Each structure stands twice: as C-alpha cells, then as structure tokens.
Tab-separated table of C-alpha atoms and ligand atoms in Angstrom:
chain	number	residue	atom	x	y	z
A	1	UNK	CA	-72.000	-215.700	-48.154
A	2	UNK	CA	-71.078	-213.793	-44.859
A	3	UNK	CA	-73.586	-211.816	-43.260
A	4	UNK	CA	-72.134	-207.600	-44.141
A	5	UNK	CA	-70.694	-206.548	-41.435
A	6	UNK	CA	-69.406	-202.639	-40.161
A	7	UNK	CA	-66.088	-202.737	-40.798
A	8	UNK	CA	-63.873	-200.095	-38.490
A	9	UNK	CA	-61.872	-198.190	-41.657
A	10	UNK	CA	-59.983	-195.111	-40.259
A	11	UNK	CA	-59.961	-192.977	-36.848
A	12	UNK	CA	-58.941	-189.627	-36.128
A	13	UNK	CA	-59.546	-187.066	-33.146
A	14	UNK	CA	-59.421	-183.145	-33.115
A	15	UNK	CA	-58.663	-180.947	-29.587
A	16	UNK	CA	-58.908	-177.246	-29.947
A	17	UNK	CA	-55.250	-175.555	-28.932
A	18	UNK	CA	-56.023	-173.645	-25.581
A	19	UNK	CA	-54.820	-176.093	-23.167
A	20	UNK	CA	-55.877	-175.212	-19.591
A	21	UNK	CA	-54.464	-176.854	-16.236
A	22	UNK	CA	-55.843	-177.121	-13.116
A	23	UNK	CA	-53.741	-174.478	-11.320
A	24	UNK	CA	-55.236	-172.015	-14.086
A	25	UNK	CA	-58.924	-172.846	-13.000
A	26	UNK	CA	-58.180	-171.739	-8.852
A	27	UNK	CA	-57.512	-168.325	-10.740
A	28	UNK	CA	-61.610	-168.083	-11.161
A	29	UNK	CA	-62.959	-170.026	-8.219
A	30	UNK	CA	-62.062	-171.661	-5.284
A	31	UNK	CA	-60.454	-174.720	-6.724
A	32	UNK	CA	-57.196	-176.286	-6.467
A	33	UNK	CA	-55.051	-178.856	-8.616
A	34	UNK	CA	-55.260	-181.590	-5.526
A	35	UNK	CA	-58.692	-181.966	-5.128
A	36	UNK	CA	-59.671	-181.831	-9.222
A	37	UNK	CA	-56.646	-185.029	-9.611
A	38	UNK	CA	-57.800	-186.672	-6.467
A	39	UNK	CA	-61.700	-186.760	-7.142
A	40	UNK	CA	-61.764	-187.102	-10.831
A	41	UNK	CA	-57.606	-187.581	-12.215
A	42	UNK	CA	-57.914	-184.516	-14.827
A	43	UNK	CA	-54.602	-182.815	-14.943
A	44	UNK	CA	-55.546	-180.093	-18.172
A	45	UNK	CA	-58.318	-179.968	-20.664
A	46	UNK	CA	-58.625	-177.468	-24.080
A	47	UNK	CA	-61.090	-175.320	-24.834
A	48	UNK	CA	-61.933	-174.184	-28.458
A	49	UNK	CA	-61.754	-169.923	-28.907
A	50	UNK	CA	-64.882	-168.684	-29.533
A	51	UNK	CA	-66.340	-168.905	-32.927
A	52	UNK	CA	-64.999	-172.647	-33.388
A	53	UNK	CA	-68.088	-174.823	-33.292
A	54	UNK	CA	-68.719	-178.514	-32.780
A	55	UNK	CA	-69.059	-179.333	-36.941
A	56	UNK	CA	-65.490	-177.008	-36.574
A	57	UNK	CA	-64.168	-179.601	-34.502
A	58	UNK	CA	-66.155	-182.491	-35.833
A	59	UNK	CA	-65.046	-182.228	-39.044
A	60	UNK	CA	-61.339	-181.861	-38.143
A	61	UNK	CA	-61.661	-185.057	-36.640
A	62	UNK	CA	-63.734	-186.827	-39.673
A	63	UNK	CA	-61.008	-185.341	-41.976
A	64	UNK	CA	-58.398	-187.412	-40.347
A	65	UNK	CA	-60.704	-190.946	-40.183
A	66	UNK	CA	-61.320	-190.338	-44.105
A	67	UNK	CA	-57.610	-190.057	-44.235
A	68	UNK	CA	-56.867	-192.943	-42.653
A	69	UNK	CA	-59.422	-194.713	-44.135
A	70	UNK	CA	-57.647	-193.553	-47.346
A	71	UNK	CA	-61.537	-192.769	-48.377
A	72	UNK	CA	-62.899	-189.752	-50.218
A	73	UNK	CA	-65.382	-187.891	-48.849
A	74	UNK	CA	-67.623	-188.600	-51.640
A	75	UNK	CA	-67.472	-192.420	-50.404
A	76	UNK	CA	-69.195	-191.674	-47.310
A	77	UNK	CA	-73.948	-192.559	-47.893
A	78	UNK	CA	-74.527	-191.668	-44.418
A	79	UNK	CA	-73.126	-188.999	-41.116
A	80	UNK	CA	-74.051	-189.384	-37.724
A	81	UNK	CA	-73.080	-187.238	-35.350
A	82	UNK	CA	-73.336	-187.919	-31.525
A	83	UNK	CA	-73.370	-184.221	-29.665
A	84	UNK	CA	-75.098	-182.496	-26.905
A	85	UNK	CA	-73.695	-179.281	-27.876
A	86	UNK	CA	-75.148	-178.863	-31.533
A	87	UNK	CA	-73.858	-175.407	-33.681
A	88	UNK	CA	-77.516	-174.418	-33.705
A	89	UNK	CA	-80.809	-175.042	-31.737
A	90	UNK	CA	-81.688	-176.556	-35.085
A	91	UNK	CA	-80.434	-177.648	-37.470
A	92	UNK	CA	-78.081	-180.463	-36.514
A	93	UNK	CA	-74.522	-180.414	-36.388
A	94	UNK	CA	-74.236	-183.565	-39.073
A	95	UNK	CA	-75.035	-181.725	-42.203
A	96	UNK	CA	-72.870	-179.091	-41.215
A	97	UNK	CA	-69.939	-181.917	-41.140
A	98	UNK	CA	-71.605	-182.951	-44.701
A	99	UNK	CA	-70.952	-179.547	-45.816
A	100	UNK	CA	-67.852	-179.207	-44.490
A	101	UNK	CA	-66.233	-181.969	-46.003
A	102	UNK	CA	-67.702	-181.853	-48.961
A	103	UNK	CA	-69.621	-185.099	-48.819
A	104	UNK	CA	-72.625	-184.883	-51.354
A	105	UNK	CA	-76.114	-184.982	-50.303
A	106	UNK	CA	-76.426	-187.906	-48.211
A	107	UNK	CA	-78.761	-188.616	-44.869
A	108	UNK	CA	-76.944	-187.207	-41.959
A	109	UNK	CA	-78.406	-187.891	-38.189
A	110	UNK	CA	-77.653	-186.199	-34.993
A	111	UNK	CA	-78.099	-188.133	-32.041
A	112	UNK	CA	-78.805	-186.974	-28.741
A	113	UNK	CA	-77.496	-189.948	-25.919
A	114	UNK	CA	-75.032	-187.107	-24.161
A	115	UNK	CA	-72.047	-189.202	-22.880
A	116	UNK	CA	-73.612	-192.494	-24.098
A	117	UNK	CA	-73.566	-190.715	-27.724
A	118	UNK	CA	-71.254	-192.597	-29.631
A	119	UNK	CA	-71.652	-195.934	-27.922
A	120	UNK	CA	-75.275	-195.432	-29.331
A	121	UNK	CA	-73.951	-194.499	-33.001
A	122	UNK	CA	-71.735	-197.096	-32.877
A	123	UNK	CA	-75.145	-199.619	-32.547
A	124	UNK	CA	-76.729	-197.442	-35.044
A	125	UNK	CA	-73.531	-197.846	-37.897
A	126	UNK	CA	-73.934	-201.743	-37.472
A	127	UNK	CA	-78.142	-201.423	-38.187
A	128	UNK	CA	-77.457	-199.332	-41.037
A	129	UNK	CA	-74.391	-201.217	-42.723
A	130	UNK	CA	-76.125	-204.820	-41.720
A	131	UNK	CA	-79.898	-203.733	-43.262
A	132	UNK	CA	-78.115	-202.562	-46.285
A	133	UNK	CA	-79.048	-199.311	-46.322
A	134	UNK	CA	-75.611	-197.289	-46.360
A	135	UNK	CA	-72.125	-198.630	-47.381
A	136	UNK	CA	-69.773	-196.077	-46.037
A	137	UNK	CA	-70.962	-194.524	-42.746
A	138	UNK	CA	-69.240	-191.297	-40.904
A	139	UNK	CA	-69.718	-191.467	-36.841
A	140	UNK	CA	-68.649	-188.309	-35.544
A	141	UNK	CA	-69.026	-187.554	-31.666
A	142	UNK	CA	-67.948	-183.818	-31.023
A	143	UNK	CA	-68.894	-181.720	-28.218
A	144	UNK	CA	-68.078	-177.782	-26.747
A	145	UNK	CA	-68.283	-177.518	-23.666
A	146	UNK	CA	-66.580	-174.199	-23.006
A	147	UNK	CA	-69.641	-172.507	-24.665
A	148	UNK	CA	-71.960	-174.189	-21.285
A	149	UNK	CA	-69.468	-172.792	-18.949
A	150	UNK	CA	-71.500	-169.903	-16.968
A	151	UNK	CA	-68.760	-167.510	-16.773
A	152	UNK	CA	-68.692	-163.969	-17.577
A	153	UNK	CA	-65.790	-161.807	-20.439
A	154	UNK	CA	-63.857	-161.115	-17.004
A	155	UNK	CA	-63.933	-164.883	-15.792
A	156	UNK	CA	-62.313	-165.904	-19.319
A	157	UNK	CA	-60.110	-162.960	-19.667
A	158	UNK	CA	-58.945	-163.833	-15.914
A	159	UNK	CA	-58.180	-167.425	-16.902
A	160	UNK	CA	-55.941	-166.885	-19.926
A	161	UNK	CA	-54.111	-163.535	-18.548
A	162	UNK	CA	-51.103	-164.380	-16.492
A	163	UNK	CA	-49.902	-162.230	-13.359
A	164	UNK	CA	-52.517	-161.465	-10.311
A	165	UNK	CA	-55.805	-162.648	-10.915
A	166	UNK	CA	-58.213	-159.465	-10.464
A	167	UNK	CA	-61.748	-160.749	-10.531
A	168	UNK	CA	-64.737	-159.380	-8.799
A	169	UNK	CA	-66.039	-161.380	-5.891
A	170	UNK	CA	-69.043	-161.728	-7.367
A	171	UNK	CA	-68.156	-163.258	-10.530
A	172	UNK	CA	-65.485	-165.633	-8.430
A	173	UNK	CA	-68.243	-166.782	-5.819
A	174	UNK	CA	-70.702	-167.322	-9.278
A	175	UNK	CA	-67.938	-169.768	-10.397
A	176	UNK	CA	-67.317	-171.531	-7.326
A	177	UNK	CA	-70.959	-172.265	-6.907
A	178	UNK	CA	-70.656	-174.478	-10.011
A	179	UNK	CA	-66.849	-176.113	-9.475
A	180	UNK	CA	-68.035	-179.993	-9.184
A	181	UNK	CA	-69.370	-179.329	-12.477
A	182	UNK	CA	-67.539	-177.076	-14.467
A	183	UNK	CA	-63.511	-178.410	-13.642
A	184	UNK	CA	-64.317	-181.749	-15.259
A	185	UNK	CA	-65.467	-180.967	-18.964
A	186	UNK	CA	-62.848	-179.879	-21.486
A	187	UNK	CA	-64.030	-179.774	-25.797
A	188	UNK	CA	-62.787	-182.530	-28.464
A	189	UNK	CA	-64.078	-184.582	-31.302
A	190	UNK	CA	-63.012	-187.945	-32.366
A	191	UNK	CA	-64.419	-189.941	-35.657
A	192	UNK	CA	-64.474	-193.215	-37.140
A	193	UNK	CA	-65.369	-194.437	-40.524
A	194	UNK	CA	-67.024	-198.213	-41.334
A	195	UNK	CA	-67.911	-199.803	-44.335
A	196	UNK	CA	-69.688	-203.143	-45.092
A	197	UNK	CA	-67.810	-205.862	-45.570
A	198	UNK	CA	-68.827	-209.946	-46.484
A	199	UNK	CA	-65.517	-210.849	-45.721
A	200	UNK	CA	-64.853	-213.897	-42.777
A	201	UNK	CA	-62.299	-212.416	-40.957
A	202	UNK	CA	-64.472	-212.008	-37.846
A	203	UNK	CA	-63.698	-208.188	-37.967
A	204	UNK	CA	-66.616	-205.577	-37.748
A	205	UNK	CA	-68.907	-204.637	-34.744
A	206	UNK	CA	-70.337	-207.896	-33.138
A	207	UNK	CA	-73.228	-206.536	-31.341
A	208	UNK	CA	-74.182	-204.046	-28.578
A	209	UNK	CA	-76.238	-203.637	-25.371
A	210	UNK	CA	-77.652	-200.809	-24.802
A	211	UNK	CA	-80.325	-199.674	-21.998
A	212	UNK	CA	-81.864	-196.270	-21.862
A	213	UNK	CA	-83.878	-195.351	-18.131
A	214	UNK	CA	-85.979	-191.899	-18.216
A	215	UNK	CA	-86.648	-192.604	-14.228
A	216	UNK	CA	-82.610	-190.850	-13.360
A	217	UNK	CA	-83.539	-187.885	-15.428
A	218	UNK	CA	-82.803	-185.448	-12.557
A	219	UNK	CA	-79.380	-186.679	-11.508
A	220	UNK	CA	-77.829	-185.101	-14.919
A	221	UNK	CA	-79.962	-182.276	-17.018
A	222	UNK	CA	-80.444	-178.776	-18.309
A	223	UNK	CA	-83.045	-177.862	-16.109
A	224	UNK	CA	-83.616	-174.503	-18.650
A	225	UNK	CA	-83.916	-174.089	-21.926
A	226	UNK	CA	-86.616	-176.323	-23.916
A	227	UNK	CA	-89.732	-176.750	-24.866
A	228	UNK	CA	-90.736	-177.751	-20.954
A	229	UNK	CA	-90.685	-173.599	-20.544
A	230	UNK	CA	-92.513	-170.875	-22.417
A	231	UNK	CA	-90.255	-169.035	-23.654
A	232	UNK	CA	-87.685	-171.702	-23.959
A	233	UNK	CA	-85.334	-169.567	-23.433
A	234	UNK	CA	-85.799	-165.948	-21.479
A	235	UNK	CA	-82.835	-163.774	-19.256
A	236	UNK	CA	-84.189	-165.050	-16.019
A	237	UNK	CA	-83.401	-168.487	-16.724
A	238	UNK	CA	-79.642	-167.380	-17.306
A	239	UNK	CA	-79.543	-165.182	-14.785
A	240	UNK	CA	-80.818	-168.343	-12.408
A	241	UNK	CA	-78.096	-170.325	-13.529
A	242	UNK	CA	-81.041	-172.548	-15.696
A	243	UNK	CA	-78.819	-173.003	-18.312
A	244	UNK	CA	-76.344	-175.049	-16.415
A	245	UNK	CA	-76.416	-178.763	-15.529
A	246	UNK	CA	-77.487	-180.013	-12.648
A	247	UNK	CA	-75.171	-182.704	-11.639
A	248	UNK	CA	-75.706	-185.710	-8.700
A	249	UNK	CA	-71.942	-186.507	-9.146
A	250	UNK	CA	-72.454	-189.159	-6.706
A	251	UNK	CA	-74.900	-190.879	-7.923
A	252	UNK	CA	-73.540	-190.431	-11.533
A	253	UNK	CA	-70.640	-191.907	-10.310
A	254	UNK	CA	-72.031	-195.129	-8.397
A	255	UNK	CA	-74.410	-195.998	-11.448
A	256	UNK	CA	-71.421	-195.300	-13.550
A	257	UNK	CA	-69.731	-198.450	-11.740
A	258	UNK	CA	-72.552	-200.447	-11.410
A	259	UNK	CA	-73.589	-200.571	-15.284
A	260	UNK	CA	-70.843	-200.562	-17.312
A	261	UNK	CA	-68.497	-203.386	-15.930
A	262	UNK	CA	-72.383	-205.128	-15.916
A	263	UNK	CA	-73.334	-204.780	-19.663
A	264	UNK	CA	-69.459	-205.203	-20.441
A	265	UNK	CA	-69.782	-208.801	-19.389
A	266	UNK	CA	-72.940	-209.211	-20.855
A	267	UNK	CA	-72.021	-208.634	-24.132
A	268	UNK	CA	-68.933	-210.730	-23.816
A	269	UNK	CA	-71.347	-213.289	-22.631
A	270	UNK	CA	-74.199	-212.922	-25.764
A	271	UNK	CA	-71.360	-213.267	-28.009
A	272	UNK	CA	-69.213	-216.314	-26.911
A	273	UNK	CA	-66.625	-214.568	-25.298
A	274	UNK	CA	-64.931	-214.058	-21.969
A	275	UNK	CA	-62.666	-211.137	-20.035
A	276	UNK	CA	-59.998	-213.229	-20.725
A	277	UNK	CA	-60.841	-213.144	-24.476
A	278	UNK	CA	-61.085	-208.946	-24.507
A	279	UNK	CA	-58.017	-207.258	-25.633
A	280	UNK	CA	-58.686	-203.794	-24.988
A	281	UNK	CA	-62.015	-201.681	-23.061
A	282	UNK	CA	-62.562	-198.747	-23.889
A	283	UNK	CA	-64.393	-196.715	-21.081
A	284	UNK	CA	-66.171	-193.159	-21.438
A	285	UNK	CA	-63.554	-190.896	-19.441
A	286	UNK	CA	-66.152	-189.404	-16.539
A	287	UNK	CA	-63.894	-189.952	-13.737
A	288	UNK	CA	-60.646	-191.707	-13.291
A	289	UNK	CA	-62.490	-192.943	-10.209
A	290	UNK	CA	-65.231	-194.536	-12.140
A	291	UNK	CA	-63.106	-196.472	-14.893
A	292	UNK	CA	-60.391	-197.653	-11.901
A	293	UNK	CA	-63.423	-199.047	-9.795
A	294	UNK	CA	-64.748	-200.607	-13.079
A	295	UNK	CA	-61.851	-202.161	-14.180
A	296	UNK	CA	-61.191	-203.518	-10.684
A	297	UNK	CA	-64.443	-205.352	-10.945
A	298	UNK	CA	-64.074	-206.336	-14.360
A	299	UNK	CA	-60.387	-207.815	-12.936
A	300	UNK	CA	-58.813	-206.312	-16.128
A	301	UNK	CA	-54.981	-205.569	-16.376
A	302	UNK	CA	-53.962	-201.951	-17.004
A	303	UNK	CA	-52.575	-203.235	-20.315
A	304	UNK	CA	-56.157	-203.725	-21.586
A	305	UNK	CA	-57.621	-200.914	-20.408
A	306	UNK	CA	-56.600	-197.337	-21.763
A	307	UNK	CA	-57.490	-193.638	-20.407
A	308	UNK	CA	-56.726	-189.668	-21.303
A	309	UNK	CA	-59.387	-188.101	-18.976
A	310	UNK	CA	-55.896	-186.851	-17.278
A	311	UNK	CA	-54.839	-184.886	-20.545
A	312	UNK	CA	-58.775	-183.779	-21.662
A	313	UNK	CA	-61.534	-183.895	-18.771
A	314	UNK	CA	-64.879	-185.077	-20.347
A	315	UNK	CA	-65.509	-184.239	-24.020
A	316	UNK	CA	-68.798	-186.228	-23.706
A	317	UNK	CA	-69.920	-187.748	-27.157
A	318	UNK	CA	-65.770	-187.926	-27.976
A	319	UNK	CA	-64.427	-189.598	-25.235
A	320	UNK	CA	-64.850	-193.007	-26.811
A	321	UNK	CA	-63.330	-192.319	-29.925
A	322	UNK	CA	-60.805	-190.026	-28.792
A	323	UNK	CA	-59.361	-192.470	-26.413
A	324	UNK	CA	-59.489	-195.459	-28.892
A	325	UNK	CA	-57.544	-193.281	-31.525
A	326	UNK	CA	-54.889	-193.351	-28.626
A	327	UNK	CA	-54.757	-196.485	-27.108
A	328	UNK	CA	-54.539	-197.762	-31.097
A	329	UNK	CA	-51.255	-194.977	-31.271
A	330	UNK	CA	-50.138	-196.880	-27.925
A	331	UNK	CA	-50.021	-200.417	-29.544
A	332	UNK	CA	-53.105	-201.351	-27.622
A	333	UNK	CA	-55.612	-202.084	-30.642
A	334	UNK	CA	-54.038	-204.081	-33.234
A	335	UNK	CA	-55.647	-205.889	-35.779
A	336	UNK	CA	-57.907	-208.605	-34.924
A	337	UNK	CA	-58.307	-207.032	-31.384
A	338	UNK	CA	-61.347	-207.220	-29.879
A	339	UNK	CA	-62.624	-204.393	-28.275
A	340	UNK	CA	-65.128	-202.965	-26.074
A	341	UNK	CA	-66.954	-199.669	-25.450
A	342	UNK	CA	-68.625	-198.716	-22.956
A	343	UNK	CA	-70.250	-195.523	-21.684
A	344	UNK	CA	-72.931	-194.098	-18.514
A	345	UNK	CA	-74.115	-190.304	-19.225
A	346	UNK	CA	-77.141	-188.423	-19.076
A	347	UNK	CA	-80.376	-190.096	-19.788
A	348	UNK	CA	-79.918	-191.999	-18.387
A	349	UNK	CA	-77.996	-193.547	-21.517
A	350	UNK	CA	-75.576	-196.599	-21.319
A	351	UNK	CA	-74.535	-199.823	-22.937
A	352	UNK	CA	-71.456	-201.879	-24.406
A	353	UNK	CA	-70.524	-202.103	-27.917
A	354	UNK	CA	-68.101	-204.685	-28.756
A	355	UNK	CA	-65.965	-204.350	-32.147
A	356	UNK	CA	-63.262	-207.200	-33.815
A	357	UNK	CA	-60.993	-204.228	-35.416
B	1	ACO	N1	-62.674	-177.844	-6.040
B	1	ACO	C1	-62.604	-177.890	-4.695
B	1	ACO	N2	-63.598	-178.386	-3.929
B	1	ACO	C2	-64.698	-178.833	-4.556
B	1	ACO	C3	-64.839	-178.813	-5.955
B	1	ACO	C4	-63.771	-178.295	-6.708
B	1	ACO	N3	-63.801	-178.228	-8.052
B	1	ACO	N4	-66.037	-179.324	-6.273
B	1	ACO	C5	-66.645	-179.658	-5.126
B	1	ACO	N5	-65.836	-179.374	-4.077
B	1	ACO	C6	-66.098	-179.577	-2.655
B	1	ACO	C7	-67.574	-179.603	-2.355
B	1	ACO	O1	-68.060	-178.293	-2.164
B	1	ACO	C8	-67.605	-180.418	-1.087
B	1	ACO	O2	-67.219	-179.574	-0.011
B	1	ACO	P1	-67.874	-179.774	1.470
B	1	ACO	O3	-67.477	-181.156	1.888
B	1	ACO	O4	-67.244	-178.680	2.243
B	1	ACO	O5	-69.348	-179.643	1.272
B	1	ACO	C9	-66.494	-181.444	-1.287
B	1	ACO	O6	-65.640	-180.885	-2.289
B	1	ACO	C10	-66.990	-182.800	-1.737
B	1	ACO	O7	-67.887	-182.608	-2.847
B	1	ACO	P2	-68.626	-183.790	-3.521
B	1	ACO	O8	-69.467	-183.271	-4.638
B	1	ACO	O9	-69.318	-184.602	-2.460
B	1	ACO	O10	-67.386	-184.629	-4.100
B	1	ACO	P3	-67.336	-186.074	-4.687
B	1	ACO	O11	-66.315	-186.851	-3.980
B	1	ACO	O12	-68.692	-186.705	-4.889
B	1	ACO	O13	-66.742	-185.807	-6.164
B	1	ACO	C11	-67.326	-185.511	-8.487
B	1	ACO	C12	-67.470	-184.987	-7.055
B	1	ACO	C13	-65.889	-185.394	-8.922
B	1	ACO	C14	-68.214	-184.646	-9.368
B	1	ACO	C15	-67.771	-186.977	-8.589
B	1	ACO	O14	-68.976	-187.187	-7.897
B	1	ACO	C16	-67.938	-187.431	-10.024
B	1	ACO	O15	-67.038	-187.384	-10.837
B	1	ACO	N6	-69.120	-187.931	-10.392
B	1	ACO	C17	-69.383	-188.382	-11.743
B	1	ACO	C18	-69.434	-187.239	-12.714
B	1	ACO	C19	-70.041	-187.679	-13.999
B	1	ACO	O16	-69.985	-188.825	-14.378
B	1	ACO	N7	-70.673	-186.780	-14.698
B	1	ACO	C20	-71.477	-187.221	-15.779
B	1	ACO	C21	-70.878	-187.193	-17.068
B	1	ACO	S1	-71.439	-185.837	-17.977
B	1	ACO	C22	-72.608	-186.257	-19.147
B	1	ACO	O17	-73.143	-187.318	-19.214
B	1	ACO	C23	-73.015	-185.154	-20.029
C-alpha cells in the first residue's frame, strides 16, 4: 500500500476591511508612497479595528478552507496555528479557532517560527498525517500586527480622518523613529486543510527543509516583554519603545536571499526534482526586493512565481497561505502542480516545503 500522505484539501484567506495606502501613512510620520514601493513594493495593507483578534481572523480564514474542503468542522483531529501575535499571553490562539468553529475537543498547537510559521506547520501536518496520529489537520497562520504598532489614539485617529492632518510633533517624530519597521506589516490570515491519503497520485507534501539558527537572534526581536525581564512587562519598557521590534532590515534582507533560493534547490534536489520541474514558488512576502533577487537566482519565470506583498505588506505567519490561495485564483496552482514554499523570519527560522497539490 502507499505510504499516507498530507493531502492539500481546501484553502481560504481572511483580510480585515480597513485598507490603508501609503499616502495615508506620510499623514503620521515622515514617509512617502516612493520610498515604501521602491524599498519594499507595498502599495496598501489592512488593518483589523480594534477588538478583532488573530482566532477573529484565523477562523475566518479556516471557515473558508473547511468550505472548500467541503469538510465539517467536526472532521478536523488536530489545529495548528502559526502566529506571533497570539489573542492572549497564554493561552494560544488554536483553541480559540477550535472554539470558534466549533470543532470538538481535539489537540490544537500554536507555533511560534514568526515569518517561518507556516512553512514550519506545513512540516509539522506531514509528521502528524504520516505517523498516523491525526487524519484531518487545520493549519492556520494568522497574525495582527496593527495591535504592535507603537502609536498613540491621536496617531490612529489622524490616519483614518481625512482633511489636514493635526498631530502633535511629538507623537509624529515617535512614529517616524520607527518607519523602516512599521510601513511594511499589514494583518491577514490564510488556512489550509490536509487529510491522509494512500492514494498514488503523487499528490501530498513531499518533504521539507527546514533550519532554525539562535546565533541572528538580534537582527529581528522584541527586545521587551518576556520572561528575560522581571516584570515581564512594566510602563518603562513601553514608554522605551521595548515593546517594538528591533529590525536589521539589511541584514534580514541579504539572509533572506541567501537561504531561501538555497534550501529551495535543495529540496528539489532530495526529492528528484529540478527548477525546471517546479510549477509554482511560493515565497514569504518580506520585500518585493527579496523575492525578485530570489527568483533571479533561482532563474524562475514570473509565471511560476506569484506575489501580493503590493496589496497586503507582511502578515507574517499568513503570507504563505494567503498568497497560494491567490496564485491558485490566478490559474497558477492546478492540480498535480508542484509547489514550493519558502520563508526567512525571525529566529532565525527558514526552510522549503515542497507540496504535489
Ligand atoms: N520612509 C522614508 N524613509 C525611510 C523609511 C520610510 N518608511 N524608513 C527608513 N527610511 C530612511 C532611513 O531613515 C534612511 O535614511 P538616511 O539614509 O537619511 O539615514 C534611508 O531611508 C535608508 O534606510 P535603510 O534602513 O538603510 O533602507 P533599506 O534600503 O535597507 O530598506 C527595508 C529598509 C525596507 C526595511 C529593507 O531593509 C527590508 O525590507 N529588509 C527586510 C525586512 C524583513 O524581512 N523583515 C523581516 C520580516 S518580519 C518577521 O520575520 C516577523
């Protein structure tokens, strides 16, 4: 009999409704459309309204896979959900997506591999379908970023309000200080349902290669806010600006090219296959920058490559499934495609997944 494989069942994605452009962000700090489309290629992001959480948007998304899955939600044994920005400290966003859907009492995971999240679910789906141990498996990658933006009721007010921006020069030099940062992340969700499957049809996930390195730590973390600090959390450390990322763009950007055109041919490699054999690659959506430079060096046409940073910035754990879900709309996923994913983010996390859909 065929080794089970995970089986790629239905997809769906979920963008809150405030859609924000570029020109709107140089209402707040000293930005401008130009340089945010030059340097990165984001034309607009959306941000959720405030009370809509990650499981909020999470299980929008999972709502739609399970349609298109044409699953139940009581099919689904296992959730994992890949997010940085959790509802809670504790617990995790996955059994609030349990809840929410109304999937009984199953093991749900949340997994913490920031923009490297669902590239890391996506290995963790194939352990758990392969080793028998769930049938139908949720992977949900959802994040808010809106909620880590460091601005004040009179920054957000300012941004939504049309007519003369009035904003205090304090709170507009606040927000400058953390433009490279803050102009790139925008809030989504995608999902994607898998069950095993014995059939030999060559479809399912074929492997992955992952690679986790604690040594580039500093170039992309939450300096505040853990258990590194007592209190984990106090004013000071907000008032400091703790609770924001620090960011080495740069040298996010040039390990960003380096690893992800490397492990993309590796895994092609492992399994038997070459570029020429890949139909689609699916890149996390960092930087326009990054994913042109990769795909240059991978040699790929633009007809197997497909991005959206333009229409939603980063949404970290979502970009992967949120831009599959789209390049499948745009005829670029059929069945019996093979695909790959790869992702760089905090962690340092990254790694290829490669799928037959
Ligand atoms: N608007 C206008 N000017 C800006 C902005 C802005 N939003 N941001 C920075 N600048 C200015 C800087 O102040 C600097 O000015 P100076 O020359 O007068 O000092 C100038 O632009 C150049 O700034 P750099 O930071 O050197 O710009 P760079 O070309 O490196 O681009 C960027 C920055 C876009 C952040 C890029 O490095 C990048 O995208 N890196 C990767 C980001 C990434 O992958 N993040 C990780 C994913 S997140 C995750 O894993 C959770």
């Amino acid at each position: 009999m065929t080794p089970l494989r995970a089986i790629l069942r239905g997809t769906g994605m979920s963008v809150p409704s405030r859609e924000v452009d570029n020109h709107r962000l140089s209402r707040v700090m000293d930005t401008n459309d130009q340089w945010i489309r030059e340097r990165s290629g984001i034309h607009t992001r959306f941000y959720a309204d405030p009370g809509v959480s990650t499981a909020d948007l999470g299980a929008a998304a999972a709502r739609q896979a399970l349609a298109a899955a044409e699953l139940e939600a009581d099919a689904v044994d296992y959730v994992v959900c890949a997010t940085m920005t959790p509802d809670h400290y504790f617990p995790g966003s996955g059994t609030l997506i349990q809840a929410r859907l109304g999937i009984p009492p199953c093991p749900a995971l949340d997994i913490r591999q920031q923009c490297a999240g669902f590239a890391y679910g996506l290995q963790l789906v194939d352990s758990l379908i392969r080793s028998g141990v769930a049938k139908t498996v949720l992977l949900v990658g959802a994040d808010i970023h809106s909620v880590l933006l460091p601005w004040s009721e009179a920054t957000w007010r300012t941004l939504y309000e049309d007519g003369e921006p009035e904003l205090s020069q304090e709170d507009y030099d606040w927000n400058t200080k953390y433009r490279h940062l803050t102009v790139l992340f925008g809030d989504g969700a995608g999902a994607m349902v898998f069950q095993g499957s014995h059939e030999d049809d060559g479809r399912g996930i074929l492997g992955s290669e992952l690679r986790g390195d604690g040594n580039h730590k500093d170039i992309l973390f939450v300096p505040g806010i853990g258990s590194a600090y007592r209190p984990f959390v106090d004013s000071e450390m907000i008032k400091r600006g703790d609770s924001v990322p620090v960011m080495d763009g740069r040298s996010v950007f040039k390990l960003a090219v380096t690893h992800m055109p490397k492990v993309t041919r590796s895994i092609l490699d492992s399994h038997g296959y070459s570029l020429e054999d890949l139909d689609l690659l699916v890149m996390h959506q960092a930087n326009l920058r990054i994913n042109e430079a990769a795909q240059k060096s991978l040699g790929l046409p633009d007809s197997k490559v497909h991005n959206n940073i333009q229409t939603y910035g980063n949404t970290t754990a979502a970009t992967l499934p949120i831009c599959f879900f789209e390049a499948q709309q745009a005829g670029k996923a059929e069945p019996g495609s093979l695909v790959a994913f790869t992702a760089l983010g905090a962690g340092l996390h990254y790694g290829s997944v490669l799928m037959r859909i």
